[in-house]
Coordinates of N, CA and C and ligand atoms in Angstrom, one line a residue:
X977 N 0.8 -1.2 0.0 CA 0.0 0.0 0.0 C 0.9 1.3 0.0
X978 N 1.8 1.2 1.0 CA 2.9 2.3 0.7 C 3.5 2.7 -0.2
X979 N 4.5 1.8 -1.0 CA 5.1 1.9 -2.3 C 4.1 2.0 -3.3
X980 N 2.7 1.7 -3.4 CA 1.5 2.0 -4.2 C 1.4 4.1 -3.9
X981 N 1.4 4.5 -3.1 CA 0.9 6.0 -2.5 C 2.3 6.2 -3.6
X982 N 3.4 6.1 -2.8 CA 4.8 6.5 -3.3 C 4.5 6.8 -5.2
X983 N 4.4 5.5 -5.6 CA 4.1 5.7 -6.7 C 3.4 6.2 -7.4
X984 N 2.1 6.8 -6.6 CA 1.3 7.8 -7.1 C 1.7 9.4 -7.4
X985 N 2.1 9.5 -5.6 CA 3.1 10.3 -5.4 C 3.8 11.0 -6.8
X986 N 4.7 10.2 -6.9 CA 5.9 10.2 -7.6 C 4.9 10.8 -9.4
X987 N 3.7 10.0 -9.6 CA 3.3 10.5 -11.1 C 2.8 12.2 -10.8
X988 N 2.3 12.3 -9.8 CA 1.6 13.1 -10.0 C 2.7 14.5 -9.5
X989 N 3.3 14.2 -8.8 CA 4.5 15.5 -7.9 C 5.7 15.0 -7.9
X990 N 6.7 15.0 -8.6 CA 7.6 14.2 -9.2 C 8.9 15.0 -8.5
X991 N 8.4 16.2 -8.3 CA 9.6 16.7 -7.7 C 9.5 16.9 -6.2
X992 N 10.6 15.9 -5.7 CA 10.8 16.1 -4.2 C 11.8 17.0 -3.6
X993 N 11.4 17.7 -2.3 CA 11.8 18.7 -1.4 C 13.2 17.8 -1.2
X994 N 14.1 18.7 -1.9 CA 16.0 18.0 -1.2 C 16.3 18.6 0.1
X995 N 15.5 18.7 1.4 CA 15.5 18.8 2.6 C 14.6 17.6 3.2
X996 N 13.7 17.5 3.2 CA 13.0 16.4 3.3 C 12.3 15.2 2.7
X997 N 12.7 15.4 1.4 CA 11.5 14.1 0.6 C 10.6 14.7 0.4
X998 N 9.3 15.0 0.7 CA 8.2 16.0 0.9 C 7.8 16.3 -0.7
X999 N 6.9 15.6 -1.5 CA 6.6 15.6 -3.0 C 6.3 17.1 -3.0
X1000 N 6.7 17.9 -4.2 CA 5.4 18.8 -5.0 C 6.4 20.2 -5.0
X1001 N 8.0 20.0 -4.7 CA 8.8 21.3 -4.8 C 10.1 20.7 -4.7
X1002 N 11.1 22.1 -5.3 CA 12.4 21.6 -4.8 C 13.1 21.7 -3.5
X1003 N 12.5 22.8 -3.2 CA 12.4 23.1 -1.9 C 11.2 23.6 -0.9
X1004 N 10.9 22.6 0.2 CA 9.5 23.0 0.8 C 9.5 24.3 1.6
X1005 N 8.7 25.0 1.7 CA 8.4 25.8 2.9 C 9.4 26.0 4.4
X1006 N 9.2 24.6 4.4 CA 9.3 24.0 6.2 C 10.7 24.1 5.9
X1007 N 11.5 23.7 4.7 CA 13.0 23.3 5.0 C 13.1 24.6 4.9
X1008 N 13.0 25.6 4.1 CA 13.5 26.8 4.0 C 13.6 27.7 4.9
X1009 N 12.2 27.6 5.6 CA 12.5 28.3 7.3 C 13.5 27.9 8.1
X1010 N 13.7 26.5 8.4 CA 14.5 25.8 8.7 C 15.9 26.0 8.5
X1011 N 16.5 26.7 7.2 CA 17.8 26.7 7.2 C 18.3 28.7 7.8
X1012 N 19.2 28.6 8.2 CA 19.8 29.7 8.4 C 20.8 30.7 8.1
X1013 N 20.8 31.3 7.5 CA 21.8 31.9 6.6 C 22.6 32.6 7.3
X1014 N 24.0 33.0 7.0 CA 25.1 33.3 7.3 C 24.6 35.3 7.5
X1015 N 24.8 35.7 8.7 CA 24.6 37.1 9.4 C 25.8 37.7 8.6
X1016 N 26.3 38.8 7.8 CA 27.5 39.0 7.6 C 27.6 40.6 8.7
X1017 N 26.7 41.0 9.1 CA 27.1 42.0 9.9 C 27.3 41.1 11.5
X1018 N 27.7 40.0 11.6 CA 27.7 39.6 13.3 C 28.9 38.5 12.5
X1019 N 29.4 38.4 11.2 CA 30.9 37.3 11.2 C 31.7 38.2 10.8
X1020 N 32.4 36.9 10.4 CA 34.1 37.9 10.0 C 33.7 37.8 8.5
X1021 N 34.1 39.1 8.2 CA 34.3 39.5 6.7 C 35.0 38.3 6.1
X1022 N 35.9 37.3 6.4 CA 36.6 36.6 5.7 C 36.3 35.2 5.5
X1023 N 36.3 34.8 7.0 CA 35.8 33.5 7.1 C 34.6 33.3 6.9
X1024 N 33.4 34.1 7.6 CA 32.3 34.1 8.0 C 32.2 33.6 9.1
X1025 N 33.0 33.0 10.1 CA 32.5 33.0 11.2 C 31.7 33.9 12.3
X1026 N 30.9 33.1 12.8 CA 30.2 34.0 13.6 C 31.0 34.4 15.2
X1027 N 30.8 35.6 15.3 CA 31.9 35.9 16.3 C 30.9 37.3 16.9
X1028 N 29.8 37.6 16.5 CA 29.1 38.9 17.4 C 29.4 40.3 16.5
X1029 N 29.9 40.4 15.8 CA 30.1 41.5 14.9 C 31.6 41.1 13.6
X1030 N 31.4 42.3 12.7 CA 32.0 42.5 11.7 C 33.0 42.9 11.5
X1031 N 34.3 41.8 12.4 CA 35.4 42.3 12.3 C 36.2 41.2 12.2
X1032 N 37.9 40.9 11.6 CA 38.2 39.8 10.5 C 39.0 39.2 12.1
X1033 N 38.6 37.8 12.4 CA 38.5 36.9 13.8 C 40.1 36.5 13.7
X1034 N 40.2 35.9 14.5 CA 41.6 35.6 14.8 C 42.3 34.8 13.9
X1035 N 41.3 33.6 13.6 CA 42.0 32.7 12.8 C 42.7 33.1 11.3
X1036 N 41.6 34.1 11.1 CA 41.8 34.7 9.9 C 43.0 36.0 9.8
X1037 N 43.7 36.6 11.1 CA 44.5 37.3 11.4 C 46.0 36.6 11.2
X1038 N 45.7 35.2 11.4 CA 47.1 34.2 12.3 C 47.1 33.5 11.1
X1039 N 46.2 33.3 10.2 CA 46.2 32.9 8.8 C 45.7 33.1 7.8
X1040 N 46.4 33.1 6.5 CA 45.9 34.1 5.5 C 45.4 33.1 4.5
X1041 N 44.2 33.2 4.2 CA 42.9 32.9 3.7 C 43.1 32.4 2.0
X1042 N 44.1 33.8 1.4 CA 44.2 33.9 0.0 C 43.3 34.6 -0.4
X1043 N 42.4 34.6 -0.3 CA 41.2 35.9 -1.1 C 40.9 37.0 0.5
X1044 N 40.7 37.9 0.3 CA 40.1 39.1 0.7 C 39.5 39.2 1.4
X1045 N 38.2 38.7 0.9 CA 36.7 38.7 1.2 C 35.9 38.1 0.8
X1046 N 34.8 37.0 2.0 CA 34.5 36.1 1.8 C 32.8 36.3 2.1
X1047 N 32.1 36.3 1.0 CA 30.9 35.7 1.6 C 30.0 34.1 1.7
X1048 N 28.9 34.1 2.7 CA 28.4 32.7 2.7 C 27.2 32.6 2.6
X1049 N 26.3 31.8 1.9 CA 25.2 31.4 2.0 C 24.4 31.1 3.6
X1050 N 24.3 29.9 3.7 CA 24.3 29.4 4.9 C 24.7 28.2 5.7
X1051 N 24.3 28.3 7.2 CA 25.1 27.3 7.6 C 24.8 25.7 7.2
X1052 N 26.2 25.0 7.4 CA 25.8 23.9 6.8 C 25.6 22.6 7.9
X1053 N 24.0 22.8 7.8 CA 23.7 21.8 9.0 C 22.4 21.4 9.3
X1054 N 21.9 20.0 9.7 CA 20.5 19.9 9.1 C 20.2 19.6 8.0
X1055 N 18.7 20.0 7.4 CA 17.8 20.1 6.4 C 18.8 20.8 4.8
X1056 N 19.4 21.9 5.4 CA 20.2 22.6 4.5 C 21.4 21.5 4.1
X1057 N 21.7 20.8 4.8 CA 22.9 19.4 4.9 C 22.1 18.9 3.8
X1058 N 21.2 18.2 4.0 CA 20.7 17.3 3.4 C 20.4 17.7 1.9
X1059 N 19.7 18.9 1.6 CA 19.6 19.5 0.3 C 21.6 19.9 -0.7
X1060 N 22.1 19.8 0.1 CA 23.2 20.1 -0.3 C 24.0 18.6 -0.9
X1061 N 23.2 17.6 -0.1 CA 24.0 16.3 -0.8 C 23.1 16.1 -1.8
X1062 N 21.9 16.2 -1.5 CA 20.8 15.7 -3.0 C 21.0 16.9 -4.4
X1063 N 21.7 18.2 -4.5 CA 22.5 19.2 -5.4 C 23.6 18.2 -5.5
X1064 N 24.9 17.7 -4.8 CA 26.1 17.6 -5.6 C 25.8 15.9 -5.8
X1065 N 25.3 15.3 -5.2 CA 25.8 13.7 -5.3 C 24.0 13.3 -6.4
X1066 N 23.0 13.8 -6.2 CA 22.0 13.3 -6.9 C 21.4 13.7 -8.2
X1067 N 22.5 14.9 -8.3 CA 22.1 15.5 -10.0 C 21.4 16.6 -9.6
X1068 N 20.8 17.2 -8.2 CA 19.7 18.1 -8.4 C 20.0 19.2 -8.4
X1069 N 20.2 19.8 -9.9 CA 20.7 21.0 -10.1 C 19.5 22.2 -9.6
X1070 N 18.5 22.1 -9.7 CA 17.2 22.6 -9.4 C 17.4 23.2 -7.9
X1071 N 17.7 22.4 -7.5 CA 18.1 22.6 -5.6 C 19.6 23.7 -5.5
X1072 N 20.5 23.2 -6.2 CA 21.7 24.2 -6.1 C 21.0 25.7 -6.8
X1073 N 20.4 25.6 -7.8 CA 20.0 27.1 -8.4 C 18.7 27.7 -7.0
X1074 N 18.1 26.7 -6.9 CA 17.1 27.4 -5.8 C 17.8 28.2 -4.6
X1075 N 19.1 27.1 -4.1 CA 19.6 27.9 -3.0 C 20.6 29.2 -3.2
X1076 N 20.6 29.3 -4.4 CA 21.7 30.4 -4.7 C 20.7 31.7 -4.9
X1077 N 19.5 31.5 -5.8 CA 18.2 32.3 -5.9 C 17.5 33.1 -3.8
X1078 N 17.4 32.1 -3.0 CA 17.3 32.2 -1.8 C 18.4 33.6 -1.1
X1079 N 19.7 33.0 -1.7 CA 20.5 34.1 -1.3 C 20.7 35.7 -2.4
X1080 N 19.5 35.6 -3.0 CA 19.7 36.7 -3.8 C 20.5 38.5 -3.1
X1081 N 19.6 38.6 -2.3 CA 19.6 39.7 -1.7 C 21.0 40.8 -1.1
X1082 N 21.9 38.8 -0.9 CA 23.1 39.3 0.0 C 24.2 39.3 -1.9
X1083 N 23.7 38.4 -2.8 CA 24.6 38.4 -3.8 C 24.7 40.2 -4.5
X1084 N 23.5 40.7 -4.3 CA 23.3 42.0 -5.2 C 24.2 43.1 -3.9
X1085 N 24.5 42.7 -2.9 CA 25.0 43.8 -1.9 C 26.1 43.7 -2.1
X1086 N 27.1 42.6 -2.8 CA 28.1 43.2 -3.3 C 28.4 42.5 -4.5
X1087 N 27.9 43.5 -5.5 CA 27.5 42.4 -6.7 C 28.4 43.7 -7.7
X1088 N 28.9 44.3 -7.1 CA 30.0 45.8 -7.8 C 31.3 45.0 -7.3
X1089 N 31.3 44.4 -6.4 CA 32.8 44.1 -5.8 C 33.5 43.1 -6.8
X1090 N 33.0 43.1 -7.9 CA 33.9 41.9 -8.7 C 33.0 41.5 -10.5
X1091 N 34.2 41.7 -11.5 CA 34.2 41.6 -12.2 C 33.5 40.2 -13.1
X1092 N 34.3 39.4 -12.8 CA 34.8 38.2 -13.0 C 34.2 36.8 -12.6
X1093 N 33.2 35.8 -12.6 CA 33.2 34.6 -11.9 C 34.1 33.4 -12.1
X1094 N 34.6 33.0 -11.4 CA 35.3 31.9 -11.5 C 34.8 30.6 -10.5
X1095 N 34.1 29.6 -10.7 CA 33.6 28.4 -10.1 C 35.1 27.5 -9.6
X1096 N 35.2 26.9 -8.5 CA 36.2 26.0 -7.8 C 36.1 24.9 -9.3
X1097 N 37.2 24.4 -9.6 CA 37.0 23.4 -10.7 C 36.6 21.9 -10.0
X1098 N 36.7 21.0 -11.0 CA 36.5 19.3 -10.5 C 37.3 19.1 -11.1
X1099 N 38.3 17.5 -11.3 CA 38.6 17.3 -12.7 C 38.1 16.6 -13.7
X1100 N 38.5 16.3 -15.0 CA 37.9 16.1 -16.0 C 37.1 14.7 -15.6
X1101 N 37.9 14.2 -14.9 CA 37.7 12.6 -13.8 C 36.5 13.0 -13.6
X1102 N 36.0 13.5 -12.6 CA 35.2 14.0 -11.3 C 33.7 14.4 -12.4
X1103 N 34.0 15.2 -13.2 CA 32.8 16.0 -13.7 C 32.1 14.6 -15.0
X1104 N 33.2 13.7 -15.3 CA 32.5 12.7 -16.0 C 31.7 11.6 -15.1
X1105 N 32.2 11.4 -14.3 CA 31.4 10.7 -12.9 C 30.0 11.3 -12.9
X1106 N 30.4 12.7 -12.4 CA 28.7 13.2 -11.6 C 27.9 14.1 -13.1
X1107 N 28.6 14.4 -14.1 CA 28.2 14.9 -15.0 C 27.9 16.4 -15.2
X1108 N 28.5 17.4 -13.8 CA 28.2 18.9 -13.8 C 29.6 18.7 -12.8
X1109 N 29.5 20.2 -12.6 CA 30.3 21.0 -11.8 C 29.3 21.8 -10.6
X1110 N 29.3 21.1 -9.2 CA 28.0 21.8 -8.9 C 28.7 23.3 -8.7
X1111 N 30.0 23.8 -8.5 CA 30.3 25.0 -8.8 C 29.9 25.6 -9.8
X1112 N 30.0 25.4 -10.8 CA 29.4 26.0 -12.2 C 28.1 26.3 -12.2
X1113 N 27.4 25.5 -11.5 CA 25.8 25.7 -11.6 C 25.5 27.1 -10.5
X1114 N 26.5 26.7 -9.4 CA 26.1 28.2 -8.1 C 26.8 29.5 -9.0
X1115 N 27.4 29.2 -10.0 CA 28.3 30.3 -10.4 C 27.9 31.3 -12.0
X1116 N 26.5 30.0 -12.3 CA 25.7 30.4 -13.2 C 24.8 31.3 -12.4
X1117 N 24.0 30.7 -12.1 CA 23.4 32.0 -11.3 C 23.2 33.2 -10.4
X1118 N 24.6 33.3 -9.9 CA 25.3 34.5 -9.7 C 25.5 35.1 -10.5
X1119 N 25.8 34.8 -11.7 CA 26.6 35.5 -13.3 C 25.0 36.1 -13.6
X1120 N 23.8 35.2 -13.5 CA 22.3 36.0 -13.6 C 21.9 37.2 -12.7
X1121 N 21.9 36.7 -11.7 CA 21.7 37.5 -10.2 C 22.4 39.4 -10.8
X1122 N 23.9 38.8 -10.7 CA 25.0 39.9 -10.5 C 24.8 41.0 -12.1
X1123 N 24.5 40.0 -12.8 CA 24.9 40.6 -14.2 C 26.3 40.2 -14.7
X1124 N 27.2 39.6 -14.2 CA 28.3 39.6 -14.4 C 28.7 38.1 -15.2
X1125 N 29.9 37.7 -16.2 CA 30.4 37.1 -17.1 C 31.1 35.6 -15.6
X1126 N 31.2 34.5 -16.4 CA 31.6 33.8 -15.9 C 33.3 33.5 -16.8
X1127 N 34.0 33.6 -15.9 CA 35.1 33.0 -16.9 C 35.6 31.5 -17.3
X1128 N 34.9 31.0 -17.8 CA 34.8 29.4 -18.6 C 36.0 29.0 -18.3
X1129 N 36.4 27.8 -17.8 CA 38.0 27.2 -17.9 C 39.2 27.9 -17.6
X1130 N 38.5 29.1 -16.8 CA 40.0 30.0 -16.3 C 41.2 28.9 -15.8
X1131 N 40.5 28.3 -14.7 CA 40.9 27.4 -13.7 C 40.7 26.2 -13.9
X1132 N 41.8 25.4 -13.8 CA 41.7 24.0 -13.9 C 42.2 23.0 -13.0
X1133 N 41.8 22.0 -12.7 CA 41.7 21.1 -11.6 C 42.9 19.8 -12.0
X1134 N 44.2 19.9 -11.4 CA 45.0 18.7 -12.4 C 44.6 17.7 -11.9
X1135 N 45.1 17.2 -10.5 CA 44.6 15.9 -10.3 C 43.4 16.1 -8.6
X1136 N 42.5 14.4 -8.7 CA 41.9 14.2 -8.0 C 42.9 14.3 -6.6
X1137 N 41.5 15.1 -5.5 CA 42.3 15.1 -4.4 C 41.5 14.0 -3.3
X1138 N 42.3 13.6 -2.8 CA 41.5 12.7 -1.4 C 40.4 13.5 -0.7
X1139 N 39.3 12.9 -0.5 CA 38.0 13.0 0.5 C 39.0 13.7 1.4
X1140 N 38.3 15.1 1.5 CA 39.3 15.8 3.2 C 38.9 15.3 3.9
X1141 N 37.5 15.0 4.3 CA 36.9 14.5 6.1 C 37.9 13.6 6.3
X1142 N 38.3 12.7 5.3 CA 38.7 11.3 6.1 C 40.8 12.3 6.5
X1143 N 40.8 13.3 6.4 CA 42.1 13.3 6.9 C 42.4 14.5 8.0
X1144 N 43.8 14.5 8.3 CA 44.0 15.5 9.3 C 44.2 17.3 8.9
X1145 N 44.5 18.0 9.8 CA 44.6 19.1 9.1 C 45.4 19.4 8.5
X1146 N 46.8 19.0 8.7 CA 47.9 19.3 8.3 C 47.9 18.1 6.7
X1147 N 47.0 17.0 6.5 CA 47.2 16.0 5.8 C 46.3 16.9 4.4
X1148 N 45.2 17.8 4.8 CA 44.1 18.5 3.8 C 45.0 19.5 3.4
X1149 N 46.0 20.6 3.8 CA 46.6 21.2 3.2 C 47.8 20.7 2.4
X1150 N 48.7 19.4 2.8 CA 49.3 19.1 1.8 C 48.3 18.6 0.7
X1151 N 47.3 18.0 0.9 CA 46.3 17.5 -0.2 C 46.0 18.0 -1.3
X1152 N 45.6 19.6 -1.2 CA 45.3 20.4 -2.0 C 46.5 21.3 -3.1
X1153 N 48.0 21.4 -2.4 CA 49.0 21.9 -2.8 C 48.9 21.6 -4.4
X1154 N 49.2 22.8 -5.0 CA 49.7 22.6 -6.5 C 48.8 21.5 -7.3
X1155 N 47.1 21.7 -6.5 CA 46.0 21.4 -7.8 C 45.3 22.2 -8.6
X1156 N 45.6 22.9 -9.0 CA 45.2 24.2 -9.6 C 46.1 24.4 -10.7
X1157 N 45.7 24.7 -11.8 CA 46.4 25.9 -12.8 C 45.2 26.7 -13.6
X1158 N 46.6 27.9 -14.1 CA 45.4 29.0 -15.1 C 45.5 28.4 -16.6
X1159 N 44.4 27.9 -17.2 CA 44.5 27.8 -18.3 C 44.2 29.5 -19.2
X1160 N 43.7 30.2 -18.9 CA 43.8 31.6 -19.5 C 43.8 32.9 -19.1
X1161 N 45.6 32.6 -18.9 CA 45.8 34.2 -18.0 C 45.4 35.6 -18.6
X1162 N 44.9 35.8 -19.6 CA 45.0 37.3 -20.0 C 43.1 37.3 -19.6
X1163 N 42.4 36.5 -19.4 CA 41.3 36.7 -18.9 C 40.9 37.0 -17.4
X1164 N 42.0 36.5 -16.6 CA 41.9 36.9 -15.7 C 43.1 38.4 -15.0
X1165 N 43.6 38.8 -15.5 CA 44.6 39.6 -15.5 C 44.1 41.0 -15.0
X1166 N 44.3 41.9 -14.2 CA 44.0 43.0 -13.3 C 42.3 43.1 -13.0
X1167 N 41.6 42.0 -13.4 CA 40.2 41.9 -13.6 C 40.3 41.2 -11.8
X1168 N 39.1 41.9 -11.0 CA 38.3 41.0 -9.7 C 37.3 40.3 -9.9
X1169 N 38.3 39.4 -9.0 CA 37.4 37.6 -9.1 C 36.5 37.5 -8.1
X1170 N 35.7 36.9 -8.1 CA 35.1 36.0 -7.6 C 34.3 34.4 -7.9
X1171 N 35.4 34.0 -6.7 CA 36.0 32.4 -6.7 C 34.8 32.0 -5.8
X1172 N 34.1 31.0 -6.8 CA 32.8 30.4 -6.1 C 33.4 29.0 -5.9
X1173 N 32.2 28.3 -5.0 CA 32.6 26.8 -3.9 C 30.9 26.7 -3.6
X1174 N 30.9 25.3 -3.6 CA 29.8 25.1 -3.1 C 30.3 25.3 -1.5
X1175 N 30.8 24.5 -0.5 CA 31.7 24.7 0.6 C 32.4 24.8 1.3
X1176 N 32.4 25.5 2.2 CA 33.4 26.3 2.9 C 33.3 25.4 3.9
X1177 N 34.6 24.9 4.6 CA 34.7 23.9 5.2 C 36.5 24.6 6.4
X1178 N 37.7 23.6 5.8 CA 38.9 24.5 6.4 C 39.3 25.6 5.5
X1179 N 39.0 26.0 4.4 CA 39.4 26.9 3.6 C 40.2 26.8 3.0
X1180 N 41.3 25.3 2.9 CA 42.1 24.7 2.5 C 42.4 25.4 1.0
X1181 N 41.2 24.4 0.3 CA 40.6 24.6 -1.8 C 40.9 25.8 -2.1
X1182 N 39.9 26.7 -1.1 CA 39.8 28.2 -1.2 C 40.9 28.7 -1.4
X1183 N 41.5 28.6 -0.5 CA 43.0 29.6 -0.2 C 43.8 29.1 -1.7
X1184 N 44.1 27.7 -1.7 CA 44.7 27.5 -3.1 C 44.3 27.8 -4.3
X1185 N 42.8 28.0 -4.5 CA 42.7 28.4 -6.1 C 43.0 30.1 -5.9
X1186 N 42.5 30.8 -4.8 CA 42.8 32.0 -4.6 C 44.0 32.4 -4.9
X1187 N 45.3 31.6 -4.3 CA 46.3 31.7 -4.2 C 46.8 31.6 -6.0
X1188 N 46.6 30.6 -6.6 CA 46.7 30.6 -7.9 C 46.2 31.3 -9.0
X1189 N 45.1 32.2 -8.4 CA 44.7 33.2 -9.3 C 45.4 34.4 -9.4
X1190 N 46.0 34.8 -8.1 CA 46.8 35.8 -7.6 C 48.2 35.6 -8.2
X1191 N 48.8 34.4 -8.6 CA 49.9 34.4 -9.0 C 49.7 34.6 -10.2
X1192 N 48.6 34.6 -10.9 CA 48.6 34.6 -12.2 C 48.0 36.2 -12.9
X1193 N 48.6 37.1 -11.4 CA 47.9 38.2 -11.9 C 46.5 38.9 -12.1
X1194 N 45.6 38.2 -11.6 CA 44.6 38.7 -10.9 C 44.4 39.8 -10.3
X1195 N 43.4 40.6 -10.2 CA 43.8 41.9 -9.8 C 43.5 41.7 -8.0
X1196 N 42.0 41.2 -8.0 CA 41.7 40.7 -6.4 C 41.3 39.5 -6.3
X1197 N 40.9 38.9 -5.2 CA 40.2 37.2 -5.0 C 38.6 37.9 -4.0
X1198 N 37.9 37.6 -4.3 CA 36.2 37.1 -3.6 C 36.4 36.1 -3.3
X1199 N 35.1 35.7 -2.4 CA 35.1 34.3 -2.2 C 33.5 33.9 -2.0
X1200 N 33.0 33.1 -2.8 CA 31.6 33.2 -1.8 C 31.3 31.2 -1.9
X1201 N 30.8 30.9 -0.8 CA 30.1 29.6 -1.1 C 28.7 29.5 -0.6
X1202 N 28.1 29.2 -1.3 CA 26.7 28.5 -1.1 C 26.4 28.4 0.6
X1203 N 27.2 27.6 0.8 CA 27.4 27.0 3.0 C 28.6 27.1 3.1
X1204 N 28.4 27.3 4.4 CA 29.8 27.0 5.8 C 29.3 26.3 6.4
X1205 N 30.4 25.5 7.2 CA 30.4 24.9 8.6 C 30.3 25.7 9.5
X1206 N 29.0 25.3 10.5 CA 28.5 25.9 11.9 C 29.3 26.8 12.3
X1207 N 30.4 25.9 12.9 CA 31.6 26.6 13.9 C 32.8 27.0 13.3
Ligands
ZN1747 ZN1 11.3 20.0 2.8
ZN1748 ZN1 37.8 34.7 9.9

């Protein structure tokens, strides 16, 4: 009787809530209230951590980031968790453009601060597996949002890097070293980036493509991701 509903379900409201299951949207009501978006007047301009006001936190003093200035969507935890694995691991591009559309408001408040979009790359590996770049898709619709050009294949991803959860801190920054190159420096050249990520996690990726854009003459680095981690 259940898998009978399900499958009614399923003909008539095909599209399920990537926060809960919940037929008839990409995203329901309930999860949307549910998620929480990143305060930029109570974090740090860089990291986004939450720290009670808008000033760049310690970690971000004692270590340097590679980009500038960082904005975030929201935190990544919960309902918002769950819609973020059914965007990268289940194809639901619908769910990554909805959550980037959700953060309209903060994209247009600094939507002068940068030229340029540049999405975190995959490699050629990676993107034939899952068949997108969920970067690309959050970095399309900022390019709508902002008005602004995406720079196609600025950045390239040489090799696959190991799953960071499964390693240590010091094991995630060798990880990421020297994965990155510019395939077309005169396009990014005294032009301001902004370097999209689905998330922001140790800042590891970030700092390196940042870091790689900057060597390549870049004029500044942005940073924005979709989510952060909580803490
Ligand atoms: Zn829902
Ligand atoms: Zn910080």
């Amino acid at each position: 009787m259940r898998d009978h509903l399900k499958t009614v379900l399923d003909i008539f409201y095909p599209l399920q809530c990537g926060g809960c299951g919940d037929h008839g949207s990409t995203l329901c009501g309930d999860c949307i209230g549910s998620f929480r978006a990143v305060d930029e007047g109570s974090s740090c301009p860089v990291c986004g951590r939450w720290i009670g006001k808008n000033v760049v936190c310690g970690g971000c003093l004692e270590e340097n980031r590679g980009f500038q200035k960082g904005h975030y969507g929201f935190y990544f935890e919960g309902r918002l968790r769950s819609a973020m694995h059914a965007f990268k691991f289940n194809g639901r591009k619908d769910i990554g453009r909805r959550l980037v559309s959700l953060s309209k408001e903060k994209i247009l408040s600094f939507a002068d601060t940068f030229d340029c979009i540049v999405p975190v790359p995959v490699t050629e590996k990676r993107l034939k597996e899952r068949g997108f770049n969920q970067s690309f898709i959050i970095a399309e619709e900022i390019a709508k949002i902002a008005g602004r050009e995406i720079g196609h294949s600025v950045l390239l991803k040489k090799k696959d890097t190991k799953d960071q959860y499964s390693l240590t801190r010091e094991e995630r920054k060798k990880n990421v070293r020297g994965v990155f190159a510019i395939r077309d420096r005169a396009r990014i050249k005294d032009k301001r980036i902004l370097l999209v990520d689905d998330l922001f996690t140790t800042g590891y990726t970030a700092r390196e493509a940042a870091v790689t854009l900057l060597r390549s003459h870049a004029g500044e680095v942005g940073f924005f991701a979709l989510a952060r981690t909580p803490s």
